[in-house]
């Protein structure tokens, strides 16, 4: 069978996001290698793969080395895919179904090694067998291979992708694909010259090939005390998250400014609202709630609806900077429009304080197959604690915290000392949260 050269469509797709492209004829096939580069605003990256993570949204560039093996036949594609420990791709596979050309599972069959600018891929076993030896690489590809120790492999025959795999460098000990990240959007200097890239691990496996069937629910923790703080900084949008106006955005105090001032801690701020929406929320919610706080009237039954609307608005803002999708039903609730009972607000004014000062909040980003369109947020400051939830079915009565919306339900008595967000995740969603170390920082001077 005649060896197939890459088509112009192949080349265009590769060049759109690639640098250092080079094609080589090997074993009666063509191997194209390079570095895949693009930019995005992300929160879900870091060194630690714990379930509960810190949140650092920023505009960043990402890169990963890749190779495309154009096999001369379906049999050759199968043989090479099996040799590399790659994973067969379904016939209806689409290239827009993932963000990075890496399979979420690292090959256990082989590794690669580098000698200068030459790549060798070796199969495990006795005796060890070399699959590919001395493949010459562009210097930029070598830079990213040494940094990430990760190589994506796509195996194609004709117009169809047959396999995707991920190979890591021998001796690296990597069990999950790594990427290179760089602050700022992609430009020629960052892409082709910068040596300031860093290795990161995405927390969400859905960015990889084969990641759509993996667990993607993650819980984020943010807090600010007078000594330490951990929360997102520098988050921004191109349009207002409320009215979608494409105009210059103002700085929204996601942690209300009046609350941060009274607690003497740093608020979470972000450019996510236009000026009219920001002013409207301030006049209708923040100003009256600040007065209720000062007069110790937050828990007065006459103000439950207003306080509940404010709680949902605060939950929306702090969740938005954590890259959590916000359903329209939540905004409907904030604006006092009639909503179904899927939105719930719980409130407690004698909660055990989680911090010696300041505020603390927790938000979960759900994978669709666990809880489609669900939302869960909890916040505490002093002895006050509240929960905002949107769920397919009502959460009902919860321990130690009263439900204020959609209707009043007193909380259940409990002898346990519980974290309410964790309790809901465990008892309502069947998910146990495991807390990793926090990467906080000294509190900013005020």
CSV table of C-alpha atoms in Angstrom, one decimal:
chain,number,residue,atom,x,y,z
A,1,UNK,CA,0.0,0.0,0.0
A,2,UNK,CA,1.3,3.5,-0.9
A,3,UNK,CA,2.5,5.5,2.0
A,4,UNK,CA,0.2,8.5,2.7
A,5,UNK,CA,1.6,12.0,3.0
A,6,UNK,CA,-0.1,14.5,5.4
A,7,UNK,CA,-2.8,16.4,3.5
A,8,UNK,CA,-3.0,20.2,3.4
A,9,UNK,CA,-5.8,20.0,5.9
A,10,UNK,CA,-3.6,18.0,8.3
A,11,UNK,CA,-0.8,20.6,7.9
A,12,UNK,CA,-3.2,23.5,8.4
A,13,UNK,CA,-4.6,22.0,11.6
A,14,UNK,CA,-1.2,21.3,12.9
A,15,UNK,CA,0.2,24.7,12.1
A,16,UNK,CA,-2.7,26.7,13.6
A,17,UNK,CA,-1.5,26.1,17.1
A,18,UNK,CA,2.0,24.6,16.6
A,19,UNK,CA,5.6,25.5,16.5
A,20,UNK,CA,8.8,23.6,15.6
A,21,UNK,CA,7.0,21.4,13.1
A,22,UNK,CA,9.1,18.8,11.3
A,23,UNK,CA,8.1,15.7,9.3
A,24,UNK,CA,10.3,12.6,9.0
A,25,UNK,CA,9.9,9.4,7.1
A,26,UNK,CA,10.3,6.4,9.4
A,27,UNK,CA,9.4,2.7,8.9
A,28,UNK,CA,7.4,3.4,5.7
A,29,UNK,CA,5.4,6.1,7.6
A,30,UNK,CA,5.6,9.8,8.2
A,31,UNK,CA,6.1,11.2,11.6
A,32,UNK,CA,5.3,14.9,12.2
A,33,UNK,CA,6.4,16.4,15.5
A,34,UNK,CA,6.1,19.8,17.1
A,35,UNK,CA,4.7,21.7,20.1
A,36,UNK,CA,1.0,22.5,20.4
A,37,UNK,CA,0.4,26.0,21.9
A,38,UNK,CA,-2.7,28.0,22.7
A,39,UNK,CA,-4.0,30.4,25.4
A,40,UNK,CA,-7.0,30.4,27.8
A,41,UNK,CA,-8.2,31.9,31.0
A,42,UNK,CA,-8.0,29.1,33.6
A,43,UNK,CA,-8.1,28.3,37.2
A,44,UNK,CA,-7.5,24.6,37.3
A,45,UNK,CA,-3.8,24.1,37.3
A,46,UNK,CA,-1.1,23.6,39.8
A,47,UNK,CA,1.6,21.3,41.2
A,48,UNK,CA,-0.7,19.5,43.7
A,49,UNK,CA,-3.3,17.0,42.5
A,50,UNK,CA,-5.4,17.0,45.7
A,51,UNK,CA,-9.2,17.1,45.4
A,52,UNK,CA,-9.5,20.4,47.2
A,53,UNK,CA,-7.4,23.1,45.6
A,54,UNK,CA,-6.5,26.7,45.7
A,55,UNK,CA,-7.9,28.9,42.9
A,56,UNK,CA,-5.7,31.2,40.8
A,57,UNK,CA,-7.5,32.4,37.7
A,58,UNK,CA,-5.2,34.0,35.1
A,59,UNK,CA,-4.7,34.5,31.4
A,60,UNK,CA,-2.1,31.9,30.5
A,61,UNK,CA,-0.5,30.2,27.5
A,62,UNK,CA,-0.1,26.4,27.4
A,63,UNK,CA,2.1,24.1,25.4
A,64,UNK,CA,2.7,20.4,25.0
A,65,UNK,CA,5.0,18.5,22.6
A,66,UNK,CA,3.2,16.1,20.2
A,67,UNK,CA,3.9,13.7,17.4
A,68,UNK,CA,1.5,12.5,14.7
A,69,UNK,CA,2.3,9.1,13.1
A,70,UNK,CA,0.8,8.8,9.6
A,71,UNK,CA,0.6,5.0,9.2
A,72,UNK,CA,0.5,3.4,5.7
A,73,UNK,CA,-2.3,1.0,6.6
A,74,UNK,CA,-4.8,0.2,9.3
A,75,UNK,CA,-2.7,-2.8,10.3
A,76,UNK,CA,0.3,-0.6,10.7
A,77,UNK,CA,-1.7,1.9,12.8
A,78,UNK,CA,-2.9,-1.0,15.1
A,79,UNK,CA,0.6,-2.4,15.5
A,80,UNK,CA,2.2,1.0,16.4
A,81,UNK,CA,-0.7,1.9,18.7
A,82,UNK,CA,-0.3,-1.4,20.6
A,83,UNK,CA,3.5,-1.0,20.8
A,84,UNK,CA,3.1,2.4,22.4
A,85,UNK,CA,0.4,1.5,24.7
A,86,UNK,CA,-1.9,4.0,23.1
A,87,UNK,CA,-5.7,4.0,23.3
A,88,UNK,CA,-8.0,3.3,20.4
A,89,UNK,CA,-10.2,6.2,19.4
A,90,UNK,CA,-13.9,5.7,18.4
A,91,UNK,CA,-14.8,6.3,14.7
A,92,UNK,CA,-16.9,9.4,15.6
A,93,UNK,CA,-14.0,11.1,17.3
A,94,UNK,CA,-13.7,14.9,16.8
A,95,UNK,CA,-10.6,17.0,17.3
A,96,UNK,CA,-12.7,19.8,19.0
A,97,UNK,CA,-13.6,17.4,21.8
A,98,UNK,CA,-10.4,18.0,23.8
A,99,UNK,CA,-8.0,20.9,24.5
A,100,UNK,CA,-4.6,19.1,24.5
A,101,UNK,CA,-3.4,16.4,22.2
A,102,UNK,CA,-2.6,14.0,25.1
A,103,UNK,CA,-4.5,11.0,26.3
A,104,UNK,CA,-5.4,11.2,30.0
A,105,UNK,CA,-3.7,7.9,30.7
A,106,UNK,CA,0.0,7.6,30.6
A,107,UNK,CA,1.4,4.6,28.7
A,108,UNK,CA,2.7,1.8,30.9
A,109,UNK,CA,4.3,0.1,27.8
A,110,UNK,CA,7.1,2.5,26.9
A,111,UNK,CA,9.0,5.7,27.7
A,112,UNK,CA,11.1,8.2,25.7
A,113,UNK,CA,14.6,9.4,26.3
A,114,UNK,CA,16.5,12.4,25.0
A,115,UNK,CA,20.1,12.6,23.9
A,116,UNK,CA,20.9,16.1,22.8
A,117,UNK,CA,18.3,16.9,20.2
A,118,UNK,CA,17.4,13.3,19.4
A,119,UNK,CA,14.5,11.3,20.7
A,120,UNK,CA,14.3,7.6,21.3
A,121,UNK,CA,11.2,5.6,22.3
A,122,UNK,CA,11.8,2.3,24.0
A,123,UNK,CA,9.3,-0.5,25.0
A,124,UNK,CA,9.5,-2.0,28.4
A,125,UNK,CA,10.1,-5.7,28.9
A,126,UNK,CA,12.9,-8.2,28.6
A,127,UNK,CA,14.7,-7.6,26.4
A,128,UNK,CA,13.9,-3.9,25.9
A,129,UNK,CA,13.0,-3.0,22.4
A,130,UNK,CA,13.5,0.3,20.6
A,131,UNK,CA,10.5,1.5,18.7
A,132,UNK,CA,12.0,4.6,17.4
A,133,UNK,CA,15.7,5.7,17.7
A,134,UNK,CA,17.6,9.0,17.1
A,135,UNK,CA,14.7,11.1,15.8
A,136,UNK,CA,16.0,14.6,15.3
A,137,UNK,CA,13.9,17.3,16.9
A,138,UNK,CA,13.6,21.1,16.6
A,139,UNK,CA,15.3,22.8,19.6
A,140,UNK,CA,12.0,24.3,20.8
A,141,UNK,CA,10.5,20.8,20.9
A,142,UNK,CA,13.4,19.6,23.0
A,143,UNK,CA,12.9,22.5,25.4
A,144,UNK,CA,9.3,21.6,26.1
A,145,UNK,CA,10.0,17.9,26.2
A,146,UNK,CA,12.7,18.4,28.9
A,147,UNK,CA,10.3,20.7,30.8
A,148,UNK,CA,7.1,18.6,30.7
A,149,UNK,CA,8.7,15.1,30.3
A,150,UNK,CA,5.5,14.4,28.4
A,151,UNK,CA,4.9,13.6,24.8
A,152,UNK,CA,1.5,13.2,23.1
A,153,UNK,CA,1.2,10.7,20.2
A,154,UNK,CA,-1.6,10.7,17.6
A,155,UNK,CA,-1.7,7.7,15.2
A,156,UNK,CA,-3.6,8.2,12.0
A,157,UNK,CA,-4.4,6.2,8.9
A,158,UNK,CA,-6.0,8.1,6.0
A,159,UNK,CA,-8.3,10.8,7.3
A,160,UNK,CA,-9.0,9.0,10.5
A,161,UNK,CA,-7.4,9.2,13.9
A,162,UNK,CA,-7.0,5.7,15.2
A,163,UNK,CA,-5.1,6.0,18.5
A,164,UNK,CA,-4.0,8.6,21.0
A,165,UNK,CA,-1.4,8.0,23.6
A,166,UNK,CA,0.8,9.8,26.2
A,167,UNK,CA,4.4,8.8,26.7
A,168,UNK,CA,6.6,10.2,29.6
A,169,UNK,CA,10.3,10.5,29.9
A,170,UNK,CA,12.1,7.5,31.3
A,171,UNK,CA,12.7,7.8,35.1
A,172,UNK,CA,10.3,10.8,35.4
A,173,UNK,CA,7.8,8.9,37.6
A,174,UNK,CA,5.0,10.9,36.0
A,175,UNK,CA,1.6,9.2,36.3
A,176,UNK,CA,-0.5,11.9,34.7
A,177,UNK,CA,0.2,14.2,31.7
A,178,UNK,CA,2.0,17.5,32.4
A,179,UNK,CA,1.8,20.7,30.5
A,180,UNK,CA,3.9,23.8,30.1
A,181,UNK,CA,2.3,27.1,31.2
A,182,UNK,CA,3.3,30.7,30.8
A,183,UNK,CA,1.7,33.9,32.1
A,184,UNK,CA,0.0,36.0,29.5
A,185,UNK,CA,-1.5,35.3,26.1
A,186,UNK,CA,0.4,33.7,23.3
A,187,UNK,CA,2.7,35.9,21.3
A,188,UNK,CA,5.9,35.2,19.2
A,189,UNK,CA,8.2,35.9,22.1
A,190,UNK,CA,6.4,33.6,24.5
A,191,UNK,CA,5.9,30.9,21.9
A,192,UNK,CA,9.3,30.8,20.3
A,193,UNK,CA,11.9,32.3,22.7
A,194,UNK,CA,10.8,32.5,26.3
A,195,UNK,CA,12.5,30.3,28.9
A,196,UNK,CA,10.0,31.3,31.6
A,197,UNK,CA,7.6,28.4,31.0
A,198,UNK,CA,6.7,26.2,34.0
A,199,UNK,CA,5.4,22.7,34.3
A,200,UNK,CA,1.8,22.4,35.6
A,201,UNK,CA,-0.8,19.7,36.0
A,202,UNK,CA,-4.4,20.4,34.9
A,203,UNK,CA,-6.9,19.4,37.6
A,204,UNK,CA,-9.6,18.5,35.0
A,205,UNK,CA,-9.0,15.4,33.0
A,206,UNK,CA,-11.6,16.5,30.5
A,207,UNK,CA,-9.0,18.7,28.8
A,208,UNK,CA,-7.3,15.5,27.6
A,209,UNK,CA,-8.4,12.9,25.0
A,210,UNK,CA,-10.4,10.3,26.8
A,211,UNK,CA,-11.1,12.6,29.7
A,212,UNK,CA,-14.8,12.9,29.1
A,213,UNK,CA,-15.5,9.7,31.1
A,214,UNK,CA,-13.4,10.8,34.1
A,215,UNK,CA,-14.4,12.5,37.4
A,216,UNK,CA,-14.2,16.2,37.2
A,217,UNK,CA,-15.9,17.5,40.3
A,218,UNK,CA,-13.5,19.7,42.4
A,219,UNK,CA,-14.0,21.8,45.4
A,220,UNK,CA,-12.2,25.1,46.0
A,221,UNK,CA,-11.4,26.9,49.2
A,222,UNK,CA,-10.8,30.6,49.6
A,223,UNK,CA,-10.3,32.7,52.7
A,224,UNK,CA,-8.8,35.9,54.1
A,225,UNK,CA,-7.7,36.5,57.7
A,226,UNK,CA,-5.7,39.3,59.1
A,227,UNK,CA,-2.5,37.2,58.8
A,228,UNK,CA,-3.0,34.9,55.8
A,229,UNK,CA,-5.1,34.7,52.7
A,230,UNK,CA,-5.9,32.4,49.7
A,231,UNK,CA,-8.2,33.5,47.0
A,232,UNK,CA,-8.2,34.3,43.2
A,233,UNK,CA,-6.6,37.5,42.1
A,234,UNK,CA,-6.7,39.2,38.7
A,235,UNK,CA,-9.7,37.4,37.2
A,236,UNK,CA,-11.4,39.3,34.4
A,237,UNK,CA,-14.0,38.8,31.6
A,238,UNK,CA,-14.5,40.4,28.2
A,239,UNK,CA,-18.3,40.9,28.8
A,240,UNK,CA,-20.4,41.6,31.9
A,241,UNK,CA,-21.4,38.2,33.5
A,242,UNK,CA,-24.8,39.6,34.3
A,243,UNK,CA,-26.0,41.5,31.2
A,244,UNK,CA,-23.3,40.3,28.7
A,245,UNK,CA,-22.6,43.9,27.7
A,246,UNK,CA,-19.3,44.2,25.8
A,247,UNK,CA,-18.1,47.3,27.5
A,248,UNK,CA,-15.3,48.3,29.9
A,249,UNK,CA,-15.9,46.4,33.1
A,250,UNK,CA,-15.6,47.8,36.6
A,251,UNK,CA,-13.9,46.1,39.6
A,252,UNK,CA,-16.5,44.1,41.5
A,253,UNK,CA,-15.9,43.3,45.2
A,254,UNK,CA,-16.9,39.6,45.0
A,255,UNK,CA,-16.4,39.6,48.8
A,256,UNK,CA,-18.5,42.7,49.6
A,257,UNK,CA,-16.4,45.7,50.4
A,258,UNK,CA,-18.4,46.7,53.4
A,259,UNK,CA,-17.9,43.2,54.9
A,260,UNK,CA,-14.2,43.1,54.2
A,261,UNK,CA,-13.8,46.6,55.7
A,262,UNK,CA,-15.6,45.5,58.9
A,263,UNK,CA,-13.6,42.3,59.2
A,264,UNK,CA,-10.4,44.2,58.3
A,265,UNK,CA,-9.3,41.7,55.7
A,266,UNK,CA,-8.7,41.7,51.9
A,267,UNK,CA,-11.7,41.2,49.6
A,268,UNK,CA,-11.8,39.1,46.4
A,269,UNK,CA,-12.1,41.5,43.5
A,270,UNK,CA,-12.5,40.9,39.8
A,271,UNK,CA,-13.5,42.7,36.6
A,272,UNK,CA,-16.6,40.8,35.9
A,273,UNK,CA,-19.5,43.4,36.0
A,274,UNK,CA,-20.3,46.5,33.9
A,275,UNK,CA,-20.7,49.7,35.8
A,276,UNK,CA,-24.6,49.8,35.7
A,277,UNK,CA,-24.9,46.3,37.0
A,278,UNK,CA,-22.3,46.9,39.7
A,279,UNK,CA,-24.1,50.0,40.9
A,280,UNK,CA,-27.6,48.3,40.8
A,281,UNK,CA,-26.4,45.4,42.9
A,282,UNK,CA,-24.7,47.9,45.3
A,283,UNK,CA,-27.9,50.0,45.8
A,284,UNK,CA,-30.4,47.2,45.9
A,285,UNK,CA,-28.4,44.7,48.0
A,286,UNK,CA,-25.1,45.7,49.4
A,287,UNK,CA,-26.1,49.0,51.0
A,288,UNK,CA,-29.2,47.7,52.8
A,289,UNK,CA,-27.4,44.5,53.9
A,290,UNK,CA,-24.5,46.5,55.4
A,291,UNK,CA,-27.0,48.4,57.4
A,292,UNK,CA,-28.7,45.2,58.6
A,293,UNK,CA,-25.3,43.9,59.6
A,294,UNK,CA,-24.4,47.0,61.6
A,295,UNK,CA,-27.8,46.9,63.4
A,296,UNK,CA,-27.6,43.2,64.0
A,297,UNK,CA,-30.8,42.6,62.1
A,298,UNK,CA,-29.5,40.1,59.5
A,299,UNK,CA,-31.5,37.3,61.0
A,300,UNK,CA,-34.7,39.2,61.5
A,301,UNK,CA,-37.5,37.1,59.7
A,302,UNK,CA,-38.8,40.2,58.1
A,303,UNK,CA,-35.5,40.5,56.1
A,304,UNK,CA,-35.0,36.8,55.1
A,305,UNK,CA,-35.9,37.3,51.4
A,306,UNK,CA,-33.6,40.3,51.0
A,307,UNK,CA,-30.7,38.6,52.9
A,308,UNK,CA,-31.2,35.4,50.9
A,309,UNK,CA,-31.0,37.4,47.6
A,310,UNK,CA,-27.7,39.0,48.9
A,311,UNK,CA,-26.4,35.5,49.8
A,312,UNK,CA,-27.0,34.2,46.3
A,313,UNK,CA,-25.4,37.3,44.7
A,314,UNK,CA,-22.3,36.8,46.9
A,315,UNK,CA,-22.2,33.1,46.0
A,316,UNK,CA,-22.4,33.9,42.3
A,317,UNK,CA,-19.6,36.4,42.4
A,318,UNK,CA,-17.1,34.3,44.4
A,319,UNK,CA,-18.0,31.2,42.3
A,320,UNK,CA,-17.6,33.0,39.0
A,321,UNK,CA,-13.9,33.9,39.7
A,322,UNK,CA,-13.4,30.1,40.4
A,323,UNK,CA,-14.5,29.3,36.8
A,324,UNK,CA,-17.8,27.9,37.9
A,325,UNK,CA,-20.7,28.1,35.5
A,326,UNK,CA,-23.6,30.3,36.7
A,327,UNK,CA,-27.2,29.3,35.8
A,328,UNK,CA,-29.8,31.9,35.0
A,329,UNK,CA,-32.0,30.6,37.8
A,330,UNK,CA,-29.5,32.0,40.3
A,331,UNK,CA,-29.6,35.5,38.8
A,332,UNK,CA,-33.4,35.3,38.7
A,333,UNK,CA,-33.4,34.6,42.4
A,334,UNK,CA,-31.0,37.6,43.0
A,335,UNK,CA,-33.3,39.9,41.1
A,336,UNK,CA,-36.4,38.8,43.0
A,337,UNK,CA,-38.0,37.1,40.0
A,338,UNK,CA,-40.1,33.9,40.6
A,339,UNK,CA,-37.9,30.8,40.5
A,340,UNK,CA,-38.5,27.1,41.0
A,341,UNK,CA,-37.5,25.4,44.2
A,342,UNK,CA,-34.2,24.3,42.8
A,343,UNK,CA,-32.5,27.3,44.4
A,344,UNK,CA,-32.1,27.0,48.2
A,345,UNK,CA,-30.5,29.3,50.8
A,346,UNK,CA,-29.6,28.1,54.3
A,347,UNK,CA,-28.5,30.4,57.2
A,348,UNK,CA,-27.0,30.0,60.6
A,349,UNK,CA,-26.0,32.8,63.0
A,350,UNK,CA,-24.4,30.7,65.7
A,351,UNK,CA,-22.0,28.6,63.7
A,352,UNK,CA,-18.6,27.5,64.9
A,353,UNK,CA,-16.0,29.9,63.4
A,354,UNK,CA,-13.5,28.2,61.1
A,355,UNK,CA,-11.1,31.1,61.4
A,356,UNK,CA,-9.9,33.4,64.1
A,357,UNK,CA,-10.7,36.4,61.8
A,358,UNK,CA,-12.0,37.2,58.4
A,359,UNK,CA,-14.1,35.1,56.0
A,360,UNK,CA,-13.9,31.5,54.5
A,361,UNK,CA,-15.8,30.1,51.5
A,362,UNK,CA,-16.0,26.8,49.7
A,363,UNK,CA,-17.4,26.2,46.2
A,364,UNK,CA,-17.8,22.9,44.2
A,365,UNK,CA,-17.5,22.6,40.5
A,366,UNK,CA,-19.5,19.5,39.5
A,367,UNK,CA,-18.8,17.2,36.6
A,368,UNK,CA,-22.0,16.9,34.5
A,369,UNK,CA,-22.5,13.2,35.0
A,370,UNK,CA,-22.5,13.6,38.8
A,371,UNK,CA,-25.0,16.5,39.1
A,372,UNK,CA,-26.0,18.3,35.9
A,373,UNK,CA,-26.4,22.1,36.4
A,374,UNK,CA,-25.9,21.8,40.2
A,375,UNK,CA,-24.3,24.5,42.3
A,376,UNK,CA,-23.1,24.4,45.9
A,377,UNK,CA,-21.5,27.3,47.8
A,378,UNK,CA,-20.9,27.8,51.5
A,379,UNK,CA,-19.5,30.9,53.3
A,380,UNK,CA,-18.8,31.8,56.9
A,381,UNK,CA,-17.6,35.0,58.7
A,382,UNK,CA,-17.6,35.2,62.5
A,383,UNK,CA,-20.6,33.2,63.8
A,384,UNK,CA,-22.5,33.6,60.5
A,385,UNK,CA,-22.6,30.8,58.0
A,386,UNK,CA,-24.8,30.4,54.9
A,387,UNK,CA,-25.2,27.9,52.1
A,388,UNK,CA,-26.5,28.5,48.5
A,389,UNK,CA,-27.4,25.4,46.5
A,390,UNK,CA,-29.1,24.6,43.2
A,391,UNK,CA,-29.9,20.9,42.9
A,392,UNK,CA,-32.2,18.8,40.7
A,393,UNK,CA,-34.2,17.8,43.9
A,394,UNK,CA,-34.5,19.8,47.1
A,395,UNK,CA,-31.9,19.3,49.7
A,396,UNK,CA,-34.6,19.5,52.4
A,397,UNK,CA,-33.6,19.8,56.1
A,398,UNK,CA,-29.9,20.0,57.0
A,399,UNK,CA,-28.2,19.6,60.3
A,400,UNK,CA,-27.5,22.7,62.4
A,401,UNK,CA,-28.6,25.3,59.8
A,402,UNK,CA,-32.0,26.6,58.9
A,403,UNK,CA,-33.4,26.8,55.4
A,404,UNK,CA,-34.6,30.3,54.5
A,405,UNK,CA,-35.5,29.7,50.9
A,406,UNK,CA,-37.6,28.6,49.0
A,407,UNK,CA,-39.4,28.3,52.4
A,408,UNK,CA,-38.4,28.2,56.0
A,409,UNK,CA,-37.3,24.8,57.5
A,410,UNK,CA,-35.6,24.7,60.9
A,411,UNK,CA,-32.3,22.8,61.0
A,412,UNK,CA,-32.0,19.4,62.5
A,413,UNK,CA,-30.3,18.9,65.9
A,414,UNK,CA,-26.9,17.2,65.7
A,415,UNK,CA,-24.3,16.1,68.1
A,416,UNK,CA,-21.7,16.2,65.4
A,417,UNK,CA,-19.3,19.1,64.8
A,418,UNK,CA,-19.7,19.2,61.0
A,419,UNK,CA,-18.5,21.2,58.0
A,420,UNK,CA,-21.8,21.8,56.3
A,421,UNK,CA,-20.4,21.9,52.7
A,422,UNK,CA,-18.6,18.6,53.3
A,423,UNK,CA,-21.7,17.1,54.9
A,424,UNK,CA,-23.8,18.0,51.9
A,425,UNK,CA,-21.3,16.6,49.4
A,426,UNK,CA,-21.0,13.3,51.3
A,427,UNK,CA,-24.7,12.8,52.2
A,428,UNK,CA,-26.4,14.3,49.1
A,429,UNK,CA,-23.9,13.6,46.3
A,430,UNK,CA,-21.9,10.7,47.6
A,431,UNK,CA,-18.6,12.5,47.4
A,432,UNK,CA,-16.0,12.6,50.2
A,433,UNK,CA,-13.7,15.6,50.1
A,434,UNK,CA,-10.0,15.2,50.9
A,435,UNK,CA,-8.1,18.3,51.7
A,436,UNK,CA,-4.6,18.9,50.5
A,437,UNK,CA,-2.2,21.6,51.6
A,438,UNK,CA,-3.0,25.2,50.9
A,439,UNK,CA,-0.7,27.6,49.1
A,440,UNK,CA,-1.7,30.8,50.9
A,441,UNK,CA,0.2,34.0,51.3
A,442,UNK,CA,0.7,36.8,53.8
A,443,UNK,CA,-2.3,39.1,54.1
A,444,UNK,CA,-2.1,42.3,52.1
A,445,UNK,CA,-1.7,45.5,54.1
A,446,UNK,CA,-4.9,47.5,54.4
